[in-house]
């Protein structure tokens, strides 16, 4: 299994909807609204590194109101 | 009243100035050496250090402070400063860096009492300047409610009438009247409205255009008067 953390920067104040839609993506374990330079952090747990890219680059970035994402893959 | 302000940059230092002008005590917290010197030269108490650290904030006498303004350009530091201050019982005001975040912080950041987006306030001032002299938007009280100051002109339809004769549209209240350059005061129904007088009116957004044609006499779109 591969675990990754996806930092999501929004350009909308509609954080509830973003959290809901991100949380509904296959492979996303949980998503939290956070204070700071990014607006949400999602935890992703999938089978392969390629699937991480699929979740972050394809599904999360497709959501209306998502400005950008930054993904960190856990190494331990 | 004692206020602690984190960040002595262009927002923090100005806020400290206006608080001092109103007779309040202000302690600034700043980590940048040149900003510290500038604030000290302006006569302020400045604690040198990182305002996102508990030990720095504790030396600012948070127990005595009435409120803390986290006004740096760094969102993370501002939020942490508010969390620590809340722990010490302060009211907290946080500066944010992008307008969409206002809603997020109002809703989710329970340690933050008020959210400030300086660029929005700057935009209101710029809009007032662009619109010209007769109308000044003071604040958006609610989504559909705006506080506006009007200056009566020579061509204003209400010029020469008394305040008791002034008939404003529904959902509109006259809150204050100022004669010429005199300070604003509670409206006196017997006063006459002359050119140069100021009226502060609370109006529903939908009636602003009507208020404007009654008070100032101009027609045309008032869209630009709305929120930013």
mmCIF file of C-alpha atoms in Angstrom:
data_model
loop_
_atom_site.group_PDB
_atom_site.id
_atom_site.type_symbol
_atom_site.label_atom_id
_atom_site.label_comp_id
_atom_site.label_asym_id
_atom_site.label_seq_id
_atom_site.Cartn_x
_atom_site.Cartn_y
_atom_site.Cartn_z
ATOM 1 C CA UNK A 1 0.000 0.000 0.000
ATOM 2 C CA UNK A 2 1.078 3.533 -0.655
ATOM 3 C CA UNK A 3 0.100 6.343 1.696
ATOM 4 C CA UNK A 4 0.191 9.939 0.505
ATOM 5 C CA UNK A 5 -0.890 13.353 1.775
ATOM 6 C CA UNK A 6 -2.426 15.757 -0.674
ATOM 7 C CA UNK A 7 -2.346 19.464 0.230
ATOM 8 C CA UNK A 8 -5.199 21.244 -1.490
ATOM 9 C CA UNK A 9 -5.332 24.970 -2.089
ATOM 10 C CA UNK A 10 -8.790 26.282 -2.879
ATOM 11 C CA UNK A 11 -10.078 29.443 -4.471
ATOM 12 C CA UNK A 12 -13.521 29.215 -2.908
ATOM 13 C CA UNK A 13 -14.818 29.600 0.620
ATOM 14 C CA UNK A 14 -17.033 26.575 0.088
ATOM 15 C CA UNK A 15 -14.763 24.314 2.112
ATOM 16 C CA UNK A 16 -17.546 21.957 3.197
ATOM 17 C CA UNK A 17 -18.334 20.949 -0.364
ATOM 18 C CA UNK A 18 -14.647 20.491 -1.225
ATOM 19 C CA UNK A 19 -14.181 18.285 1.832
ATOM 20 C CA UNK A 20 -17.218 16.219 0.890
ATOM 21 C CA UNK A 21 -16.218 15.799 -2.752
ATOM 22 C CA UNK A 22 -12.589 15.021 -1.974
ATOM 23 C CA UNK A 23 -13.640 12.580 0.731
ATOM 24 C CA UNK A 24 -15.849 10.754 -1.766
ATOM 25 C CA UNK A 25 -12.942 9.975 -4.137
ATOM 26 C CA UNK A 26 -11.867 6.320 -4.209
ATOM 27 C CA UNK A 27 -8.582 5.979 -2.358
ATOM 28 C CA UNK A 28 -9.086 9.019 -0.118
ATOM 29 C CA UNK A 29 -9.171 7.848 3.498
ATOM 30 C CA UNK A 30 -9.982 11.177 5.066
ATOM 31 C CA UNK A 31 -9.900 14.883 4.370
ATOM 32 C CA UNK A 32 -9.637 17.803 6.771
ATOM 33 C CA UNK A 33 -10.078 21.539 6.478
ATOM 34 C CA UNK A 34 -6.935 23.157 7.881
ATOM 35 C CA UNK A 35 -5.687 26.611 8.813
ATOM 36 C CA UNK A 36 -2.695 27.968 6.952
ATOM 37 C CA UNK A 37 -1.277 28.221 3.472
ATOM 38 C CA UNK A 38 -3.314 25.268 2.202
ATOM 39 C CA UNK A 39 -7.004 24.812 2.858
ATOM 40 C CA UNK A 40 -7.490 21.060 3.014
ATOM 41 C CA UNK A 41 -5.300 18.003 3.543
ATOM 42 C CA UNK A 42 -6.429 14.632 2.262
ATOM 43 C CA UNK A 43 -4.924 11.286 3.244
ATOM 44 C CA UNK A 44 -4.716 8.864 0.342
ATOM 45 C CA UNK A 45 -4.195 5.131 0.668
ATOM 46 C CA UNK A 46 -3.918 3.198 -2.612
ATOM 47 C CA UNK A 47 -2.081 0.217 -4.120
ATOM 48 C CA UNK A 48 0.480 1.915 -6.331
ATOM 49 C CA UNK A 49 2.274 5.272 -6.726
ATOM 50 C CA UNK A 50 0.548 5.649 -10.079
ATOM 51 C CA UNK A 51 -2.807 5.493 -8.323
ATOM 52 C CA UNK A 52 -1.704 8.389 -6.080
ATOM 53 C CA UNK A 53 -1.191 10.490 -9.154
ATOM 54 C CA UNK A 54 -4.594 9.457 -10.409
ATOM 55 C CA UNK A 55 -6.276 10.583 -7.193
ATOM 56 C CA UNK A 56 -4.398 13.867 -6.856
ATOM 57 C CA UNK A 57 -3.837 15.006 -10.423
ATOM 58 C CA UNK A 58 -7.025 13.719 -11.977
ATOM 59 C CA UNK A 59 -9.795 13.523 -9.412
ATOM 60 C CA UNK A 60 -8.935 16.184 -6.851
ATOM 61 C CA UNK A 61 -7.862 18.769 -9.393
ATOM 62 C CA UNK A 62 -11.042 18.175 -11.382
ATOM 63 C CA UNK A 63 -13.155 19.496 -8.527
ATOM 64 C CA UNK A 64 -14.551 22.964 -9.054
ATOM 65 C CA UNK A 65 -12.886 25.359 -6.598
ATOM 66 C CA UNK A 66 -9.569 23.534 -6.333
ATOM 67 C CA UNK A 67 -6.743 25.875 -7.262
ATOM 68 C CA UNK A 68 -3.767 23.547 -6.916
ATOM 69 C CA UNK A 69 -2.507 20.465 -5.115
ATOM 70 C CA UNK A 70 0.795 19.355 -3.704
ATOM 71 C CA UNK A 71 1.331 15.684 -2.924
ATOM 72 C CA UNK A 72 3.676 14.052 -0.436
ATOM 73 C CA UNK A 73 4.193 10.308 -0.540
ATOM 74 C CA UNK A 74 4.996 8.694 2.826
ATOM 75 C CA UNK A 75 8.331 6.876 2.860
ATOM 76 C CA UNK A 76 8.093 4.924 6.102
ATOM 77 C CA UNK B 1 -7.529 49.175 27.149
ATOM 78 C CA UNK B 2 -4.430 47.177 26.269
ATOM 79 C CA UNK B 3 -4.021 45.620 22.851
ATOM 80 C CA UNK B 4 -1.321 43.297 21.603
ATOM 81 C CA UNK B 5 -0.502 43.396 17.922
ATOM 82 C CA UNK B 6 1.601 40.747 16.247
ATOM 83 C CA UNK B 7 3.380 42.199 13.250
ATOM 84 C CA UNK B 8 4.622 45.785 12.966
ATOM 85 C CA UNK B 9 4.459 45.939 9.186
ATOM 86 C CA UNK B 10 2.231 48.149 7.080
ATOM 87 C CA UNK B 11 -0.998 46.790 8.595
ATOM 88 C CA UNK B 12 0.139 46.206 12.192
ATOM 89 C CA UNK B 13 1.913 49.521 12.668
ATOM 90 C CA UNK B 14 -0.971 51.521 11.230
ATOM 91 C CA UNK B 15 -3.422 49.702 13.457
ATOM 92 C CA UNK B 16 -1.191 50.459 16.451
ATOM 93 C CA UNK B 17 -1.196 54.141 15.470
ATOM 94 C CA UNK B 18 -4.958 54.454 15.265
ATOM 95 C CA UNK B 19 -5.394 52.577 18.553
ATOM 96 C CA UNK B 20 -2.934 54.942 20.223
ATOM 97 C CA UNK B 21 -4.737 57.955 18.740
ATOM 98 C CA UNK B 22 -7.897 56.655 20.409
ATOM 99 C CA UNK B 23 -6.078 56.599 23.752
ATOM 100 C CA UNK B 24 -5.345 52.861 24.046
ATOM 101 C CA UNK B 25 -2.159 51.098 25.111
ATOM 102 C CA UNK B 26 -0.524 48.974 22.454
ATOM 103 C CA UNK B 27 2.242 46.384 22.608
ATOM 104 C CA UNK B 28 3.714 45.294 19.298
ATOM 105 C CA UNK B 29 5.465 41.993 18.624
ATOM 106 C CA UNK B 30 7.823 41.895 15.668
ATOM 107 C CA UNK B 31 10.813 39.797 14.649
ATOM 108 C CA UNK B 32 12.264 41.866 11.805
ATOM 109 C CA UNK B 33 15.019 44.171 13.048
ATOM 110 C CA UNK B 34 14.274 47.114 10.763
ATOM 111 C CA UNK B 35 10.540 46.944 11.462
ATOM 112 C CA UNK B 36 11.305 46.873 15.206
ATOM 113 C CA UNK B 37 13.426 49.997 14.895
ATOM 114 C CA UNK B 38 10.772 51.783 12.873
ATOM 115 C CA UNK B 39 8.087 50.980 15.445
ATOM 116 C CA UNK B 40 10.292 52.003 18.373
ATOM 117 C CA UNK B 41 11.176 55.258 16.617
ATOM 118 C CA UNK B 42 7.428 55.884 16.404
ATOM 119 C CA UNK B 43 7.294 55.543 20.199
ATOM 120 C CA UNK B 44 5.801 52.059 20.536
ATOM 121 C CA UNK B 45 6.617 49.281 23.005
ATOM 122 C CA UNK B 46 7.976 46.496 20.855
ATOM 123 C CA UNK B 47 8.770 42.964 21.935
ATOM 124 C CA UNK B 48 11.390 41.487 19.622
ATOM 125 C CA UNK B 49 10.553 37.901 18.808
ATOM 126 C CA UNK B 50 8.368 35.419 17.016
ATOM 127 C CA UNK B 51 4.708 36.113 17.719
ATOM 128 C CA UNK B 52 3.787 32.526 16.907
ATOM 129 C CA UNK B 53 5.714 31.294 19.976
ATOM 130 C CA UNK B 54 4.041 31.029 23.337
ATOM 131 C CA UNK B 55 7.040 32.401 25.265
ATOM 132 C CA UNK B 56 7.079 35.585 23.169
ATOM 133 C CA UNK B 57 3.346 36.118 23.571
ATOM 134 C CA UNK B 58 3.519 35.498 27.306
ATOM 135 C CA UNK B 59 6.021 38.324 27.721
ATOM 136 C CA UNK B 60 3.391 40.591 26.138
ATOM 137 C CA UNK B 61 1.165 40.342 29.197
ATOM 138 C CA UNK B 62 -1.691 38.579 27.454
ATOM 139 C CA UNK B 63 -3.488 38.111 30.763
ATOM 140 C CA UNK B 64 -4.043 41.871 30.948
ATOM 141 C CA UNK B 65 -4.644 42.422 27.237
ATOM 142 C CA UNK B 66 -8.190 42.970 25.981
ATOM 143 C CA UNK B 67 -7.553 41.673 22.509
ATOM 144 C CA UNK B 68 -4.833 40.444 20.212
ATOM 145 C CA UNK B 69 -4.526 41.354 16.548
ATOM 146 C CA UNK B 70 -2.532 38.839 14.516
ATOM 147 C CA UNK B 71 -1.702 41.127 11.609
ATOM 148 C CA UNK B 72 1.433 39.712 9.988
ATOM 149 C CA UNK B 73 1.495 38.679 6.338
ATOM 150 C CA UNK B 74 1.930 35.041 7.366
ATOM 151 C CA UNK B 75 -1.314 33.131 7.684
ATOM 152 C CA UNK B 76 0.130 30.286 9.753
ATOM 153 C CA UNK B 77 1.767 32.604 12.272
ATOM 154 C CA UNK B 78 -1.412 34.644 12.557
ATOM 155 C CA UNK B 79 -3.498 31.595 13.261
ATOM 156 C CA UNK B 80 -1.107 30.213 15.880
ATOM 157 C CA UNK B 81 -0.925 33.599 17.620
ATOM 158 C CA UNK B 82 -4.735 33.663 17.802
ATOM 159 C CA UNK B 83 -4.864 30.141 19.232
ATOM 160 C CA UNK B 84 -2.394 31.023 21.984
ATOM 161 C CA UNK B 85 -4.112 34.325 22.750
ATOM 162 C CA UNK B 86 -7.511 32.638 22.971
ATOM 163 C CA UNK B 87 -6.033 30.250 25.508
ATOM 164 C CA UNK B 88 -5.193 33.334 27.589
ATOM 165 C CA UNK B 89 -8.703 34.700 27.291
ATOM 166 C CA UNK B 90 -8.073 37.418 24.681
ATOM 167 C CA UNK B 91 -10.455 38.403 21.944
ATOM 168 C CA UNK B 92 -8.658 37.647 18.696
ATOM 169 C CA UNK B 93 -8.531 39.312 15.304
ATOM 170 C CA UNK B 94 -6.751 37.605 12.451
ATOM 171 C CA UNK B 95 -5.506 39.024 9.177
ATOM 172 C CA UNK B 96 -5.992 36.750 6.185
ATOM 173 C CA UNK B 97 -4.254 36.854 2.820
ATOM 174 C CA UNK B 98 -6.965 35.881 0.355
ATOM 175 C CA UNK B 99 -10.612 36.830 0.392
ATOM 176 C CA UNK B 100 -12.116 33.372 -0.145
ATOM 177 C CA UNK B 101 -10.568 32.340 3.160
ATOM 178 C CA UNK B 102 -12.714 34.820 5.101
ATOM 179 C CA UNK B 103 -15.641 32.419 5.069
ATOM 180 C CA UNK B 104 -13.494 29.412 5.974
ATOM 181 C CA UNK B 105 -11.952 31.098 9.005
ATOM 182 C CA UNK B 106 -15.195 32.611 10.197
ATOM 183 C CA UNK B 107 -16.789 29.225 10.116
ATOM 184 C CA UNK B 108 -14.115 26.820 11.267
ATOM 185 C CA UNK B 109 -11.537 28.778 13.268
ATOM 186 C CA UNK B 110 -13.222 28.947 16.662
ATOM 187 C CA UNK B 111 -10.154 30.618 18.197
ATOM 188 C CA UNK B 112 -10.514 33.548 15.804
ATOM 189 C CA UNK B 113 -13.196 36.089 16.724
ATOM 190 C CA UNK B 114 -12.816 38.415 13.748
ATOM 191 C CA UNK B 115 -11.239 38.064 10.327
ATOM 192 C CA UNK B 116 -9.659 41.027 8.554
ATOM 193 C CA UNK B 117 -8.787 41.211 4.861
ATOM 194 C CA UNK B 118 -6.975 44.554 4.454
ATOM 195 C CA UNK B 119 -7.253 44.569 0.673
ATOM 196 C CA UNK B 120 -11.049 44.572 0.925
ATOM 197 C CA UNK B 121 -10.977 47.673 3.102
ATOM 198 C CA UNK B 122 -8.511 49.284 0.714
ATOM 199 C CA UNK B 123 -10.856 48.516 -2.162
ATOM 200 C CA UNK B 124 -13.772 50.232 -0.362
ATOM 201 C CA UNK B 125 -11.619 53.343 0.134
ATOM 202 C CA UNK B 126 -10.510 53.285 -3.501
ATOM 203 C CA UNK B 127 -14.095 52.843 -4.672
ATOM 204 C CA UNK B 128 -15.217 55.815 -2.586
ATOM 205 C CA UNK B 129 -12.440 57.923 -4.069
ATOM 206 C CA UNK B 130 -13.360 56.874 -7.596
ATOM 207 C CA UNK B 131 -17.075 57.517 -7.069
ATOM 208 C CA UNK B 132 -16.350 61.052 -5.998
ATOM 209 C CA UNK B 133 -17.368 63.276 -3.167
ATOM 210 C CA UNK B 134 -21.095 62.862 -2.494
ATOM 211 C CA UNK B 135 -21.362 59.257 -1.409
ATOM 212 C CA UNK B 136 -19.154 57.312 0.926
ATOM 213 C CA UNK B 137 -19.759 53.664 1.698
ATOM 214 C CA UNK B 138 -18.859 53.235 5.369
ATOM 215 C CA UNK B 139 -19.451 49.526 5.826
ATOM 216 C CA UNK B 140 -21.358 46.494 4.682
ATOM 217 C CA UNK B 141 -23.348 45.616 7.814
ATOM 218 C CA UNK B 142 -24.848 42.492 6.321
ATOM 219 C CA UNK B 143 -25.082 41.059 2.859
ATOM 220 C CA UNK B 144 -28.005 43.306 1.931
ATOM 221 C CA UNK B 145 -27.462 46.158 4.363
ATOM 222 C CA UNK B 146 -25.074 48.999 3.814
ATOM 223 C CA UNK B 147 -24.112 52.018 5.887
ATOM 224 C CA UNK B 148 -23.593 55.018 3.624
ATOM 225 C CA UNK B 149 -22.706 58.655 4.184
ATOM 226 C CA UNK B 150 -24.224 61.145 1.740
ATOM 227 C CA UNK B 151 -23.197 64.758 1.276
ATOM 228 C CA UNK B 152 -26.036 67.049 0.246
ATOM 229 C CA UNK B 153 -25.323 69.003 -2.910
ATOM 230 C CA UNK B 154 -26.802 72.209 -4.321
ATOM 231 C CA UNK B 155 -28.916 70.170 -6.714
ATOM 232 C CA UNK B 156 -30.152 67.713 -4.071
ATOM 233 C CA UNK B 157 -33.989 67.447 -4.075
ATOM 234 C CA UNK B 158 -34.123 67.528 -0.266
ATOM 235 C CA UNK B 159 -32.060 70.699 0.081
ATOM 236 C CA UNK B 160 -33.925 73.316 2.101
ATOM 237 C CA UNK B 161 -36.354 70.859 3.698
ATOM 238 C CA UNK B 162 -36.255 69.973 7.379
ATOM 239 C CA UNK B 163 -35.232 66.524 8.580
ATOM 240 C CA UNK B 164 -38.823 65.780 9.621
ATOM 241 C CA UNK B 165 -39.894 66.344 6.006
ATOM 242 C CA UNK B 166 -37.336 63.874 4.693
ATOM 243 C CA UNK B 167 -39.129 60.817 3.383
ATOM 244 C CA UNK B 168 -36.883 57.860 2.869
ATOM 245 C CA UNK B 169 -37.860 54.583 1.195
ATOM 246 C CA UNK B 170 -38.882 51.551 3.286
ATOM 247 C CA UNK B 171 -36.071 49.511 4.854
ATOM 248 C CA UNK B 172 -34.032 52.669 5.270
ATOM 249 C CA UNK B 173 -33.088 54.593 8.423
ATOM 250 C CA UNK B 174 -31.462 57.941 8.943
ATOM 251 C CA UNK B 175 -28.892 57.446 11.712
ATOM 252 C CA UNK B 176 -26.943 60.686 11.901
ATOM 253 C CA UNK B 177 -26.861 64.221 10.526
ATOM 254 C CA UNK B 178 -23.962 66.658 10.462
ATOM 255 C CA UNK B 179 -24.253 70.374 9.658
ATOM 256 C CA UNK B 180 -21.521 71.360 7.215
ATOM 257 C CA UNK B 181 -18.162 70.620 8.800
ATOM 258 C CA UNK B 182 -19.653 70.021 12.270
ATOM 259 C CA UNK B 183 -19.370 66.487 13.662
ATOM 260 C CA UNK B 184 -22.187 64.052 12.970
ATOM 261 C CA UNK B 185 -24.948 63.999 15.570
ATOM 262 C CA UNK B 186 -28.264 62.318 16.367
ATOM 263 C CA UNK B 187 -30.761 63.729 13.811
ATOM 264 C CA UNK B 188 -32.818 66.686 15.068
ATOM 265 C CA UNK B 189 -36.180 66.719 13.200
ATOM 266 C CA UNK B 190 -36.251 70.540 13.194
ATOM 267 C CA UNK B 191 -32.870 70.987 11.521
ATOM 268 C CA UNK B 192 -32.815 72.181 7.926
ATOM 269 C CA UNK B 193 -30.917 70.276 5.264
ATOM 270 C CA UNK B 194 -28.385 72.515 3.519
ATOM 271 C CA UNK B 195 -25.751 71.894 0.893
ATOM 272 C CA UNK B 196 -22.656 70.425 2.504
ATOM 273 C CA UNK B 197 -24.581 68.643 5.268
ATOM 274 C CA UNK B 198 -23.834 64.971 5.838
ATOM 275 C CA UNK B 199 -26.385 62.219 6.345
ATOM 276 C CA UNK B 200 -25.521 58.723 7.515
ATOM 277 C CA UNK B 201 -28.123 56.272 6.292
ATOM 278 C CA UNK B 202 -28.576 52.569 6.823
ATOM 279 C CA UNK B 203 -30.212 51.149 3.730
ATOM 280 C CA UNK B 204 -31.154 47.871 2.180
ATOM 281 C CA UNK B 205 -29.073 47.356 -0.933
ATOM 282 C CA UNK B 206 -32.206 47.404 -3.121
ATOM 283 C CA UNK B 207 -33.237 50.867 -1.932
ATOM 284 C CA UNK B 208 -29.821 52.521 -2.215
ATOM 285 C CA UNK B 209 -30.532 53.817 -5.663
ATOM 286 C CA UNK B 210 -33.776 55.485 -4.484
ATOM 287 C CA UNK B 211 -32.071 56.946 -1.428
ATOM 288 C CA UNK B 212 -29.394 58.337 -3.637
ATOM 289 C CA UNK B 213 -31.807 60.071 -5.993
ATOM 290 C CA UNK B 214 -33.692 61.593 -3.054
ATOM 291 C CA UNK B 215 -30.665 62.718 -1.097
ATOM 292 C CA UNK B 216 -28.110 63.553 -3.762
ATOM 293 C CA UNK B 217 -30.288 63.901 -6.828
ATOM 294 C CA UNK B 218 -28.117 61.892 -9.150
ATOM 295 C CA UNK B 219 -29.557 59.100 -11.187
ATOM 296 C CA UNK B 220 -27.916 56.206 -12.914
ATOM 297 C CA UNK B 221 -26.631 52.891 -11.734
ATOM 298 C CA UNK B 222 -25.519 52.564 -8.120
ATOM 299 C CA UNK B 223 -24.102 49.152 -8.624
ATOM 300 C CA UNK B 224 -20.595 50.354 -7.894
ATOM 301 C CA UNK B 225 -21.756 51.360 -4.439
ATOM 302 C CA UNK B 226 -22.274 47.767 -3.334
ATOM 303 C CA UNK B 227 -19.900 45.480 -1.531
ATOM 304 C CA UNK B 228 -16.555 44.495 -2.932
#
